[in-house]
Structure formats: structure tokens, C-alpha cells
XYZ file of C-alpha atoms in Angstrom:
727
model
C -236.818 104.921 152.370
C -239.189 101.981 151.102
C -237.086 100.521 148.585
C -234.429 99.113 150.621
C -236.876 98.026 153.378
C -239.154 95.948 150.966
C -235.863 94.904 148.554
C -234.733 93.287 152.180
C -237.792 91.916 152.920
C -238.239 90.427 150.137
C -234.208 89.216 150.401
C -235.191 87.579 153.463
C -238.164 85.633 152.276
C -236.111 84.336 149.515
C -233.554 83.173 152.066
C -236.456 81.423 154.665
C -237.505 79.850 151.503
C -234.353 78.179 150.431
C -233.539 77.056 153.986
C -236.853 75.271 153.618
C -236.473 73.744 150.253
C -232.899 72.612 152.027
C -234.467 70.996 154.752
C -237.021 69.298 152.926
C -234.237 67.766 150.047
C -232.778 66.754 153.250
C -235.201 65.202 155.062
C -235.827 63.325 152.147
C -232.349 61.832 151.205
C -231.381 61.512 154.326
C -233.132 59.306 156.467
C -233.258 58.921 160.199
C -235.038 58.525 162.839
C -234.657 56.959 167.043
C -236.588 53.342 167.869
C -237.004 54.048 171.873
C -239.028 50.860 172.446
C -237.394 48.207 174.599
C -236.577 45.316 171.857
C -236.016 48.046 169.078
C -239.743 46.427 167.429
C -239.227 49.013 165.249
C -235.712 48.759 163.584
C -234.449 46.304 161.410
C -232.379 43.874 162.825
C -228.836 43.318 161.759
C -229.854 39.877 159.590
C -232.536 41.200 158.254
C -230.152 44.141 156.977
C -227.525 42.212 155.022
C -230.178 39.750 153.915
C -231.543 42.651 151.836
C -227.594 44.435 151.731
C -226.726 41.382 149.590
C -229.325 40.750 147.092
C -227.323 39.812 143.922
C -231.244 40.002 141.841
C -233.964 42.069 141.688
C -236.088 41.600 144.792
C -240.003 43.341 144.466
C -242.231 43.105 147.353
C -246.097 43.724 146.013
C -248.578 44.693 148.857
C -252.159 44.450 148.459
C -253.441 45.728 151.297
C -256.996 47.380 151.668
C -257.033 51.359 153.000
C -259.026 52.870 155.188
C -259.760 49.852 157.266
C -260.683 50.053 161.215
C -258.073 49.405 163.731
C -255.957 47.471 164.569
C -255.404 46.447 160.537
C -255.058 50.020 159.660
C -252.097 50.137 162.531
C -250.518 46.584 160.698
C -250.442 48.775 157.397
C -248.736 51.834 158.530
C -246.255 49.560 160.175
C -245.980 47.480 157.019
C -245.443 50.344 154.891
C -242.842 51.835 157.537
C -241.025 48.642 157.652
C -241.132 48.377 153.793
C -239.164 51.624 153.548
C -236.367 50.307 156.692
C -236.191 47.451 154.107
C -235.675 49.596 151.691
C -232.939 52.411 152.843
C -231.148 49.375 154.215
C -230.563 47.183 151.389
C -229.259 47.865 148.186
C -231.021 48.854 144.629
C -232.246 45.232 143.803
C -235.061 46.060 146.259
C -238.589 47.127 145.810
C -241.457 47.125 147.171
C -244.907 48.514 145.676
C -248.572 48.821 147.846
C -251.878 47.977 145.281
C -254.826 49.709 145.417
C -257.124 46.690 146.000
C -260.355 48.552 147.373
C -262.751 45.364 148.455
C -265.309 47.001 149.093
C -269.275 45.926 147.087
C -270.732 48.298 144.595
C -268.195 50.271 141.822
C -264.667 49.256 142.146
C -262.820 51.244 140.026
C -261.072 49.197 137.250
C -257.309 49.948 138.518
C -258.735 48.501 140.812
C -260.207 45.579 139.284
C -257.382 44.201 138.126
C -254.987 44.851 141.280
C -257.418 42.054 142.736
C -257.021 39.812 140.020
C -253.203 39.936 140.291
C -253.868 39.554 144.303
C -255.675 36.190 142.942
C -252.832 35.012 140.649
C -250.080 35.865 143.954
C -252.606 33.187 145.732
C -253.645 36.608 147.650
C -257.413 36.028 148.482
C -259.677 38.103 150.504
C -261.034 37.700 154.172
C -263.760 39.297 156.212
C -263.030 41.464 159.327
C -265.321 42.551 161.704
C -266.430 46.777 161.665
C -268.286 48.378 163.898
C -269.863 51.957 162.917
C -272.878 53.545 164.596
C -273.276 50.580 166.981
C -273.393 48.356 164.236
C -272.079 45.524 163.858
C -270.625 45.156 159.781
C -268.285 42.517 157.873
C -266.187 44.091 155.572
C -263.527 42.461 152.876
C -260.516 42.904 152.959
C -256.970 42.309 150.926
C -254.176 41.726 153.926
C -251.047 40.494 152.389
C -247.939 39.946 150.121
C -245.975 38.750 147.317
C -242.083 38.507 147.162
C -240.814 37.816 143.699
C -237.367 37.023 143.488
C -235.831 35.783 140.190
C -238.120 33.786 138.475
C -239.155 32.409 142.465
C -242.716 33.658 144.165
C -243.234 33.748 147.972
C -246.562 34.876 149.376
C -247.767 35.833 152.813
C -251.301 35.881 151.999
C -252.317 37.319 155.258
C -251.088 39.839 157.666
C -253.358 41.027 160.085
C -250.835 41.575 162.993
C -247.196 42.891 163.311
C -246.070 40.510 165.423
C -243.206 38.980 164.063
C -243.639 40.240 160.810
C -240.355 41.318 160.468
C -238.882 37.538 160.772
C -241.551 36.318 158.110
C -240.425 38.695 155.615
C -236.905 37.608 156.950
C -236.718 34.424 156.698
C -238.746 34.173 153.152
C -236.045 36.074 151.337
C -233.637 34.443 152.832
C -235.436 31.300 151.997
C -235.492 32.212 148.416
C -231.480 33.431 147.837
C -230.951 29.627 149.064
C -233.207 27.777 146.747
C -231.932 29.519 143.717
C -228.394 29.065 144.827
C -229.209 25.248 145.636
C -230.915 25.260 142.166
C -228.130 26.870 140.204
C -225.556 24.599 142.203
C -227.636 20.796 140.511
C -225.413 19.161 137.981
C -228.594 17.388 136.831
C -232.641 17.591 136.875
C -235.538 16.300 139.309
C -237.055 13.873 138.304
C -241.241 14.359 138.281
C -242.356 11.028 137.752
C -246.459 10.133 137.204
C -247.201 6.534 137.286
C -250.452 5.329 135.951
C -251.709 2.105 134.950
C -254.077 2.737 131.797
C -256.620 -0.389 133.210
C -257.160 2.503 136.035
C -258.162 5.133 133.922
C -260.583 3.027 132.118
C -261.882 1.576 135.184
C -261.696 5.259 136.384
C -265.688 6.339 136.017
C -267.082 3.117 137.981
C -264.792 5.020 141.237
C -266.982 8.137 141.003
C -263.552 10.412 139.312
C -264.072 12.144 136.269
C -261.307 12.786 133.785
C -258.572 10.606 134.901
C -257.440 10.645 131.189
C -256.506 14.162 131.751
C -254.314 13.509 134.117
C -250.989 13.141 132.505
C -251.530 16.202 130.348
C -252.085 18.285 133.643
C -249.248 17.060 135.563
C -246.826 18.075 132.528
C -248.499 21.755 132.437
C -247.867 21.539 135.904
C -244.616 20.852 135.394
C -244.049 23.662 133.136
C -245.291 26.147 135.245
C -242.849 25.227 137.673
C -240.384 24.819 135.543
C -239.951 28.800 134.754
C -239.621 29.199 138.539
C -237.282 26.575 139.033
C -234.406 27.553 136.406
C -235.989 24.653 133.871
C -234.803 21.958 136.636
C -238.011 19.528 136.369
C -238.216 17.091 134.013
C -241.690 15.132 133.107
C -242.263 11.041 132.970
C -245.001 9.381 132.614
C -244.576 5.838 133.550
C -247.358 2.520 133.084
C -246.730 0.224 136.030
C -246.220 -3.195 134.117
C -249.365 -5.430 134.718
C -247.194 -8.808 135.081
C -244.428 -9.259 137.278
C -243.207 -6.249 138.447
C -245.870 -4.511 139.385
C -246.128 -5.248 143.421
C -242.298 -4.203 143.416
C -242.436 -0.953 141.820
C -245.754 -0.619 143.704
C -243.956 -1.564 147.023
C -241.047 0.815 145.898
C -243.092 4.153 144.951
C -245.378 3.384 147.482
C -248.071 3.623 144.726
C -251.966 3.106 146.001
C -252.472 -0.024 144.043
C -256.723 -1.438 143.108
C -257.632 -4.111 141.789
C -260.533 -5.514 140.767
C -263.479 -8.545 140.043
C -264.631 -8.427 136.456
C -268.641 -6.877 136.167
C -271.342 -8.682 136.093
C -272.309 -7.308 133.003
C -268.879 -8.083 131.712
C -268.370 -4.587 130.613
C -265.221 -4.180 132.521
C -263.311 -6.869 132.783
C -260.909 -7.690 135.792
C -257.456 -5.876 136.219
C -255.114 -3.968 138.625
C -253.689 -0.643 138.635
C -252.224 1.504 140.000
C -251.545 5.671 140.858
C -249.061 7.644 142.142
C -246.268 10.701 142.117
C -242.740 10.650 142.781
C -240.368 13.390 142.759
C -236.776 11.910 143.098
C -233.229 13.576 142.845
C -230.388 11.731 142.950
C -230.541 9.046 145.644
C -233.452 10.884 147.406
C -237.318 10.303 147.016
C -240.548 12.082 147.642
C -243.547 10.546 147.332
C -246.998 11.601 146.512
C -250.689 10.445 146.467
C -253.373 11.527 144.145
C -255.741 10.217 145.391
C -257.530 10.414 148.325
C -259.584 7.302 149.512
C -262.131 7.765 152.464
C -264.476 5.162 153.473
C -267.655 6.075 154.810
C -269.866 3.751 157.056
C -273.021 2.686 155.154
C -271.776 5.257 151.771
C -269.101 2.897 150.982
C -265.047 3.745 149.949
C -265.246 7.095 148.504
C -262.366 8.132 145.802
C -261.421 11.573 144.995
C -258.779 12.889 143.024
C -256.216 15.649 143.870
C -257.070 19.087 143.077
C -254.389 20.555 140.411
C -254.411 23.850 142.217
C -252.833 21.942 145.338
C -250.693 19.398 142.421
C -247.726 22.415 142.309
C -247.602 23.324 145.986
C -246.971 20.094 146.407
C -244.702 19.443 144.199
C -242.564 22.637 145.077
C -242.134 21.336 149.086
C -240.697 18.032 147.396
C -238.126 19.871 145.296
C -237.675 22.515 148.488
C -237.120 18.724 150.882
C -235.148 17.740 148.639
C -232.784 19.961 147.254
C -231.240 20.780 150.774
C -232.460 24.643 150.263
C -232.259 24.738 154.137
C -229.674 23.794 156.923
C -229.776 20.349 158.343
C -230.667 19.683 161.672
C -229.862 16.058 162.794
C -231.913 14.820 166.075
C -231.889 11.190 167.526
C -234.048 8.526 165.903
C -233.501 5.316 167.739
C -232.973 4.747 172.016
C -236.315 5.048 171.970
C -236.447 9.034 171.611
C -239.445 11.372 170.658
C -240.730 10.720 167.143
C -239.501 13.802 166.049
C -240.511 12.888 162.683
C -243.717 11.560 163.837
C -244.565 7.383 163.445
C -247.460 5.408 162.939
C -250.401 4.919 164.895
C -249.309 1.271 167.060
C -246.002 2.072 167.381
C -244.872 2.450 170.625
C -246.684 3.557 173.698
C -246.384 7.468 172.552
C -248.214 9.745 170.384
C -247.067 9.842 166.949
C -248.605 13.599 167.337
C -246.944 15.121 170.360
C -244.318 16.616 168.653
C -245.929 17.994 165.386
C -246.045 20.996 166.178
C -241.847 21.542 166.947
C -241.345 19.414 163.851
C -243.737 21.912 161.648
C -241.953 24.912 163.458
C -238.183 23.275 162.609
C -239.561 22.332 159.121
C -239.778 25.818 158.240
C -236.315 26.501 158.490
C -234.001 23.417 158.673
C -234.334 19.975 156.891
C -234.361 16.967 159.348
C -232.106 14.468 159.596
C -233.050 11.666 161.399
C -229.782 10.268 163.064
C -229.407 6.200 163.874
C -226.354 5.319 166.136
C -227.200 1.567 165.235
C -226.248 1.785 162.022
C -223.177 3.730 162.345
C -221.037 7.050 162.550
C -223.253 10.951 162.452
C -223.267 11.633 159.148
C -221.491 14.890 158.213
C -222.844 18.011 157.051
C -224.972 18.148 160.984
C -224.191 21.369 163.265
C -225.857 20.650 165.596
C -227.580 16.986 167.097
C -231.149 16.605 169.272
C -231.220 14.122 171.752
C -235.388 14.579 172.745
C -236.333 12.254 175.664
C -234.154 9.173 175.416
C -235.509 5.985 177.051
C -232.945 2.974 176.161
C -229.371 2.192 177.193
C -226.195 4.044 174.897
C -223.290 1.207 174.374
C -219.854 3.066 174.398
C -220.169 3.153 171.270
C -222.775 4.728 170.859
C -221.438 7.492 173.521
C -218.523 7.363 171.596
C -220.218 8.688 168.497
C -222.017 11.427 170.370
C -218.800 12.102 172.074
C -216.500 12.589 168.638
C -219.304 14.455 166.991
C -218.799 17.534 170.253
C -215.263 16.925 169.049
C -215.969 18.179 165.478
C -216.626 21.717 166.888
C -220.679 20.506 166.642
C -223.359 21.319 169.393
C -225.420 19.366 171.184
C -229.266 19.946 173.039
C -230.485 17.912 174.918
C -234.050 17.670 176.257
C -233.659 14.721 178.647
C -236.123 13.152 181.545
C -235.177 12.303 185.339
C -237.873 10.077 185.386
C -240.068 7.734 182.676
C -243.641 8.456 183.651
C -245.905 5.083 182.741
C -249.900 4.857 182.763
C -250.481 1.801 185.282
C -254.385 1.547 186.434
C -255.749 3.770 188.012
C -252.377 6.320 188.712
C -248.480 7.210 187.699
C -245.299 5.515 188.212
C -242.489 7.754 187.891
C -239.348 5.036 187.074
C -235.856 6.572 187.387
C -234.344 7.518 183.925
C -230.392 5.735 183.216
C -229.737 5.283 180.085
C -225.254 6.325 180.250
C -225.381 9.504 179.176
C -225.090 10.636 182.943
C -221.653 9.748 182.583
C -221.279 11.740 179.697
C -222.541 14.508 180.765
C -221.108 14.286 183.899
C -217.583 14.467 182.148
C -218.818 17.235 180.023
C -219.417 19.083 183.787
C -223.104 19.248 183.939
C -225.322 16.711 186.297
C -229.229 16.407 185.909
C -230.476 15.220 189.716
C -233.434 12.520 189.715
C -236.342 14.636 190.947
C -238.377 17.211 190.449
C -238.717 21.072 190.454
C -242.288 22.311 192.091
C -242.790 26.274 192.641
C -244.850 28.406 194.132
C -244.743 30.695 191.628
C -246.659 28.572 188.501
C -249.081 27.449 186.418
C -252.326 28.375 187.667
C -255.405 25.956 186.664
C -258.528 27.646 186.159
C -261.336 25.520 187.661
C -265.042 25.296 186.398
C -267.741 26.390 188.526
C -268.726 23.302 189.492
C -265.733 22.318 191.094
C -265.627 25.495 193.118
C -264.229 27.773 190.269
C -260.971 30.264 191.123
C -258.068 28.517 190.303
C -255.324 25.605 190.995
C -251.547 25.901 191.900
C -249.862 23.333 189.391
C -246.927 23.502 191.615
C -244.868 21.166 188.928
C -245.130 23.740 185.803
C -242.487 26.442 187.630
C -243.855 30.188 186.411
C -239.969 31.483 184.944
C -239.667 35.483 185.311
C -237.672 38.004 183.368
C -235.407 38.414 186.342
C -234.860 34.029 186.742
C -233.941 34.520 182.667
C -230.669 34.871 181.754
C -230.811 37.805 179.129
C -227.349 38.817 178.500
C -227.592 35.736 176.322
C -228.052 37.057 173.403
C -230.685 34.464 172.713
C -232.469 35.377 175.389
C -232.109 38.503 175.619
C -236.092 39.307 175.086
C -237.938 36.589 176.355
C -239.411 37.752 179.212
C -241.728 35.087 180.727
C -241.831 31.064 180.620
C -243.835 27.754 182.000
C -241.426 24.810 182.195
C -243.139 21.176 182.773
C -242.190 18.335 184.692
C -238.386 19.570 184.990
C -235.467 18.147 186.900
C -232.821 20.405 187.865
C -229.725 20.457 186.571
C -226.688 21.645 188.050
C -223.085 22.316 186.749
C -220.002 20.630 188.428
C -217.690 23.776 188.921
C -214.627 21.636 189.863
C -215.288 19.468 186.467
C -215.533 22.562 184.484
C -212.438 24.446 186.394
C -210.198 21.357 184.696
C -211.564 20.847 181.123
C -211.378 24.754 181.399
C -215.609 25.359 179.930
C -217.611 27.970 180.269
C -220.956 27.546 181.417
C -223.949 29.709 181.764
C -227.431 29.410 183.534
C -230.184 29.660 181.043
C -233.291 29.544 183.346
C -234.683 29.209 187.059
C -236.853 28.777 189.016
C -237.933 31.298 191.901
C -236.951 31.835 195.290
C -240.076 29.829 196.471
C -239.114 26.476 194.889
C -238.102 22.930 196.564
C -237.168 19.336 195.181
C -239.835 16.328 194.730
C -237.547 13.428 194.882
C -238.843 9.299 194.234
C -241.217 8.268 194.919
C -243.072 10.626 193.121
C -246.752 11.906 193.094
C -247.652 15.077 190.913
C -251.494 14.721 192.109
C -252.266 18.373 192.293
C -254.457 17.602 194.902
C -251.907 16.058 196.660
C -249.174 18.801 196.291
C -248.457 21.133 199.374
C -245.227 23.488 199.736
C -242.562 22.184 202.537
C -243.084 23.636 205.779
C -239.412 24.406 206.531
C -238.221 27.465 204.748
C -234.449 25.888 204.409
C -235.978 23.560 201.845
C -237.171 26.477 199.399
C -234.458 27.938 196.873
C -233.827 28.512 193.342
C -233.376 25.551 191.181
C -231.340 25.977 187.746
C -233.352 24.241 185.351
C -230.890 24.560 181.540
C -227.316 25.266 181.529
C -225.566 26.172 178.123
C -221.911 24.887 178.655
C -219.206 26.829 175.818
C -215.279 25.377 174.781
C -213.004 22.877 173.577
C -214.245 19.873 175.825
C -211.598 16.971 176.307
C -212.901 13.656 174.798
C -214.755 11.136 177.437
C -212.794 8.063 175.966
C -209.472 9.870 176.137
C -207.148 7.387 177.539
C -209.747 4.971 177.164
C -209.732 1.640 174.810
C -211.778 3.159 171.576
C -215.165 0.721 171.393
C -216.338 -0.413 168.011
C -219.852 -1.528 166.903
C -220.521 -4.821 167.195
C -221.723 -6.901 164.245
C -225.413 -7.883 164.018
C -225.444 -11.528 165.455
C -227.026 -13.524 162.326
C -230.522 -15.052 163.353
C -231.893 -18.393 163.665
C -233.786 -20.171 161.149
C -237.230 -21.493 163.765
C -238.871 -23.522 160.697
C -239.798 -26.547 162.714
C -240.220 -28.824 159.388
C -236.854 -27.362 158.017
C -234.515 -30.773 156.757
C -231.338 -31.484 158.676
C -228.327 -31.170 156.806
C -225.399 -31.987 156.832
C -222.840 -30.881 159.586
C -220.481 -27.881 158.301
C -217.278 -27.020 159.550
C -217.337 -23.906 160.853
C -216.825 -20.800 159.868
C -213.615 -19.401 160.774
C -213.462 -16.514 163.474
C -214.519 -12.939 162.745
C -213.604 -10.313 164.975
C -215.726 -7.280 165.404
C -217.168 -4.868 162.611
C -215.025 -1.659 162.970
C -216.190 1.197 161.175
C -214.202 4.721 161.659
C -215.211 8.334 159.959
C -211.895 10.226 160.655
C -208.935 9.588 163.051
C -210.333 10.010 167.030
C -210.334 13.691 168.583
C -208.829 13.276 172.263
C -209.582 16.598 172.501
C -212.101 19.111 170.790
C -212.695 21.994 168.868
C -214.936 24.924 170.309
C -218.300 23.380 170.280
C -221.747 23.891 172.310
C -223.841 21.543 174.812
C -227.039 22.722 175.919
C -229.086 20.839 178.781
C -232.691 20.606 180.032
C -234.159 17.812 181.952
C -237.375 18.402 180.500
C -238.550 16.217 177.295
C -242.383 17.985 178.092
C -240.740 21.527 177.033
C -241.134 20.439 173.299
C -244.861 18.748 173.082
C -247.543 20.272 171.657
C -248.724 21.367 175.013
C -245.795 23.648 175.655
C -245.154 24.492 172.102
C -247.850 25.908 169.816
C -248.517 26.180 165.975
C -247.728 29.519 165.565
C -244.239 29.748 166.766
C -244.956 33.441 168.434
C -246.012 32.335 171.981
C -242.884 32.153 174.735
C -242.113 28.592 174.765
C -241.752 28.302 171.585
C -239.516 31.415 170.573
C -237.504 30.039 173.685
C -236.950 26.016 171.733
C -236.392 27.658 168.257
C -233.859 30.297 169.604
C -231.854 27.113 171.428
C -231.879 25.698 167.857
C -230.810 28.829 166.015
C -227.708 29.723 168.785
C -226.531 25.838 168.754
C -226.769 26.098 164.311
C -225.037 29.302 164.703
C -227.962 31.506 163.123
C -227.653 34.045 166.637
C -228.657 36.289 164.434
C -232.706 34.658 163.317
C -233.136 33.578 167.263
C -232.517 37.769 168.419
C -235.374 38.752 165.499
C -237.515 36.183 166.508
C -237.831 37.264 170.108
C -237.676 40.827 169.524
C -241.938 41.312 170.413
C -242.672 38.768 172.997
C -246.801 38.660 174.107
C -245.613 37.855 177.978
C -243.970 40.873 179.145
C -244.562 40.179 183.567
C -244.135 42.567 185.822
C -241.011 42.162 188.384
C -242.308 41.071 192.230
C -242.249 43.447 194.590
C -242.984 43.086 198.374
C -246.743 43.847 200.238
C -245.124 46.547 201.780
C -244.224 48.307 197.825
C -247.275 47.405 196.698
C -249.009 48.943 199.778
C -246.746 51.988 199.492
C -247.145 52.393 195.944
C -251.362 52.354 196.151
C -250.706 54.975 198.941
C -248.531 56.884 196.730
C -251.339 56.851 193.238
C -253.730 57.598 196.290
C -252.861 60.869 198.267
C -249.755 61.440 196.805
C -250.510 62.801 193.554
C -253.277 64.498 194.237
C -251.027 65.923 196.783
C -248.294 66.989 194.770
C -250.674 68.705 192.477
C -251.851 70.709 195.180
C -248.762 71.327 195.889
C -247.653 72.258 192.616
C -250.604 74.568 191.837
C -249.871 76.174 195.611
C -246.418 76.989 193.830
C -247.997 78.587 190.703
C -250.133 81.272 192.781
C -247.257 82.039 194.819
C -245.035 82.894 191.865
C -247.809 84.882 190.086
C -248.970 87.005 193.319
C -244.918 87.757 193.809
C -244.459 88.803 190.272
C -247.125 90.636 190.024
C -246.196 92.538 193.543
C -243.141 93.206 191.888
C -244.948 94.835 188.728
C -247.206 97.027 191.031
C -244.023 97.863 193.156
C -242.154 99.375 189.942
C -244.460 101.357 188.609
C -245.375 102.799 192.175
C -241.332 104.006 191.717
C -242.194 105.227 188.288
C -244.974 107.483 189.432
C -242.561 108.958 192.223
């Protein structure tokens, strides 16, 4: 009966084939994978899922990434493909992505790849050189590694993608920024005015300045504005203004920060004496951004040179000004008076601090926030802010100033204090540390936290590598404690994946338990020193050559370095007279030759000038207070310009958490480069070493012996089985 058997075989084959097809169909339609990494770095964060799931307009990601790149760039390409697939799975029908073939090898390039290269160039993505090692030879290869996001009429580029570090954060924040920008543009009731100021006299003198084709500038600017209008929903308006040659010239040049030039008549009489101005202003309502169009450089011997800005940069500058004017980002307030840190920069010579000392923090926060300066001396803290940064205040706060900060917290807002216990002042030959007392101390103690007037030094610290001429090796910098994972509160979501930090010139921050219990506030210790830390009180001397750990064991201990307070705080001014702002005193004339005037009757007595923003609140809505006694944590020496270092992630995560962006903070901290091993005792280290040297070979030998005995037993059992069968 061969036919039934053959039919059964065919039927079985058909069933197996159907099962395989169904499994493949299920694999295509049902996507699932498991991410077993500690930080889940290969899975989308919740905020990324939300961003792509709520798209209301088509968003396309065009990826220009060269194929067959050497390691590690080939793994970056694969990660990018997996990441975009995750976006597509979690997104809605509006999310799409495509990889373009942009083979950049020299020689015969396919026509399709050549067209894709031109397309990449239109998006501002250009090839870069990567190092390739083949057959013991070092070569360089041109490669495209970037992507462009197209959302409605807007385009955002990530021109270089050379690592997976922070890639999800960059993509998600770019999508979020485009969403916010579209919403902000569509809400605008009027147009944003782009004003070009150009004097005709300046056009005629331009060739003598070494500038060609200045007469074409109005047409070029107008063309750039039209191109931007196609991407900004026709919200830009262009206007050419000729500054007056007579009255009003200086006032216009001063108010719009124009470059004003004047020149004498030439010796041959071909160029008459005159003056002119040039500049570009982007305005919306009462807000304005001024853009320079000519770069002036004074070169010794050569003289002054004038260079007109490139038109390729003009569109980027106008677009950046538009984003700043329409507030597409959340506004982040920072205290700008009371001797605080120059977060927004300052003119050189104003104050003793480097105006660029906090430039990295400024650039990193500006990517997601609109920085809003707050001057308490001018009145109440403006509405629309969720968080106020108070960084390194030096001057005393009046009760009215403290009242503004207190009532800001009562409105359910957040405060971040990066204060210093000492002011470092340089005198000839040494640094002098003067205690800082601004009045904020009593406000913080009322909320349940205190800064101790000392510095924390730690044996677990940053170690400075010494040059060979100084003996080599490394030197401990005790005033830069190394904060390890076990002393970081990773129960706080924004600190969850931060494994290590370096604190610099930090003072201990301690809670006041009885006060916290009285006001029913919660205190979370964010970071702390190791158990081998001690305190240095005045007089302070941080010379590394003079620092030595204490001899007494009781002086060592864990020192808390930062605290987060949460709760409905009572007002510091509850039950006290409400302070008011005093009217400024008029200045007396100081001209010695001012003619005497007849005495006048004194003006009627005027009481203090009172300003209010709403009613007094004696107990506020739930708010947050972050306190860390070190402004050094925000300086460029600690905050790297890429924003991917652990200290940078820490600072940005604190700001995001206080602004209600906890999801962004968790996503940013997913990938950390510093992941130190846990500290172990010398006995444990010795035991682990001996196990690796002798234990593993011994276990291998024991396992081999066990296998040999089992095989021998099985062999003897088989022999006995056959012997019984023969018998």
C-alpha cells in the first residue's frame, strides 16, 4: 500500500509548510523583543513612545548612512535601524522612516546613490572621513552618517551620528521640538517681522571696505525669508529700512544695535564724507533679536577688515531668533541679580567672574528651555515659570526679595539652590575663603534644610595625574569627592541610572528633622560622600600639598551633599508683617556749577511703593526644593559641552525634574559612561583573586572527573546488560 503512505507524507509536508508560513506571518505582524540591559538602553523610553504616538501630522525620517562601514560605525547603523523600528512600532500612522543608499566610495558611484548624495546635501548632511584599517594599513573613507526629520513644513537635522550614546534623546527631543514649534507658530496672531537696516551710503562705500555685492544684500535677505516662510507657515514678514542720514540716525542705531560707520571724504573727491548703518532685527510684539551682518576684525599691521556674513548662515540665524522669540521651549527662570553666576553671559570686565564660566550649562539648557532672567529688585517673579535657579548668590537679600521667592514656592513652583558656603577671593599669593551670608539661610532653615559652613573632603576623591617632571603618579584632590553608586539615591527616577559623580568644593547639606516633621515635608537625600569623608571648617586652605586626612577615626563619616524637599510648605512670612518694596531714592545733582534755585516747599510725604502679584499665600501648593552647596558643580570645568558626562546629566536631570519633565530626565540618563565597581574589602579581593587563579581550574578538573565517572558507570552497565542477554 504505497499510495496511502505517500499521501500521508504529502499531507504532513503541507501541514508543516502551513505552520511555517503562519509563524512567519505572525512574526511580521506581532513584533516583540526583550531588553535585558540594566538601563534598558535598547528599548524606547515612555516619553519617546508618547511623542510618536501623539503625532498629528506626518513625520518622515530620512536616514543617510553609508553601508559596510568598519567597526564601531557598523553597529551604530544597526542600532539606528532597530531604534527607528521601535519608533515605528510604537508610533501611529504618521511616523515613517527610510534609509537611503549614499555609497560614498571613490570611483564609479551608482546614479541612484549620486542623487541620494545630492538630497543629503540639501538637508545639510555632508560626508565625513572615518578611519579604516585593512591589511595592516590605515586608510580614510568618506562616509555619510546623519539623518533629517521632516515634520509638516519643518526640517531638523542630526548631521553626524557616530555613536549610539544619547541617540534616542537626540531624536525624541528633535521630534518634540518640531511639535512645539508647529503649535507655537499656528498660535501666533500676527507676523514676525524681519527688518533689514541698510544705508544707501554704506552700499556705495562697501567696495572700499573690501565687501563686494552689498547691493545684492536686500534681495538675498528677502529670498532667505521667503525660503523660511515655506517652513514657518508664512509667519515671517520682510521689511527694508533705510536709516535716516540726519536726525534720528544715532537713536535708531542705538536702539537696534546696528553697526554704525562714518568716514571722511577721499583725497580724490570720488567718495564724499558720510555715515551709514547696517543690521538685521527679528521682532515679534515687544520682543526683539538683533543679528550682526558684518564681522569687524582688527588685525595688527594689516588694519581693520570687514566681512559680510555668509548667506548660508543667515537662514540658520533667523530661524534661531524665531525660535527664541515665540518661546517654543518652556521658560526657565534664573536669578540675575544679587551677585549670582552670569548664566546668560556678561560683558568682559563686569565683575571678577569669567563671563563664560557657565557657558556650557547655558548652551545645554537653551536646547530645551528659554532662559528668563529674574531681577528681584525690579519686582515680583513673572508668571509662566515653573522653576527658578539660584546659582551662587553673593549679595544680601532683603525681606522683600525673600518674600518674592517664598511666594513663588507657595504657587506650587520649584526652587533649585546651588549656593556656596564660602566666597573664594584671590589675593596676592593665596586664596582667601570668606563665609557667605545672604539671608537665604533663614529661608532654607524654615523649609527644613541647613548648609553647614565647611567643606567636605573625602579619601574617595578625584585623583590628578602628575607630570613626569614632578615625579609622575597621581595626587588625591580631597576637595573633589568621588560619589559612587551606593551613595546616590537611585530610588529617585531622575537619578536612577547615574552611577558616579564628582563634586567640587561642596559643603554638607543636612535636614532639620523636627522642622520637616512640623511642616509635614518629605526630604530625600540625593547624593552623599563616602564613609571616609571629613569636614574642613574655617580657616579654609585647599592647597592639595597641605591637605591630609585626619588622624582620629571619629572625624570620618558620610556627609550628605544634596537634598530634595517635597511638600506643601508654609510661608516664611506667615504671621509676620508683609514686606514691601521701597521706592528708589532720587539721586542728587552733582554738578558743582549748578545755579542756586529758590527754596521750594517740601513735597508731600510719600509712603513706600507697594507692588503685589495676587494675594498673600500662607501655605502653598505642593512644591519642590533642591539644595546643593556648590556652584562649582555647574561650571565649565565640571559640565562638558556635549552634555553626556555624568555631572552634566545630573545637573540637567535636576532641572528637568523640577520643571515636570521627569520622562526626559529618565531617558537622558539611560546610557552612562561611568559605571564604577562596588567597593570591596581587601579580604574579598584576595578571595576572588585566589578563586580565579586556583578555583576555576579545580572546578574544571572536578567536572571532568565527574563526567569520566558517569561515562564509566554507563559503560559498565551496558556491558552487564549484554552479558545477561548472552547468558
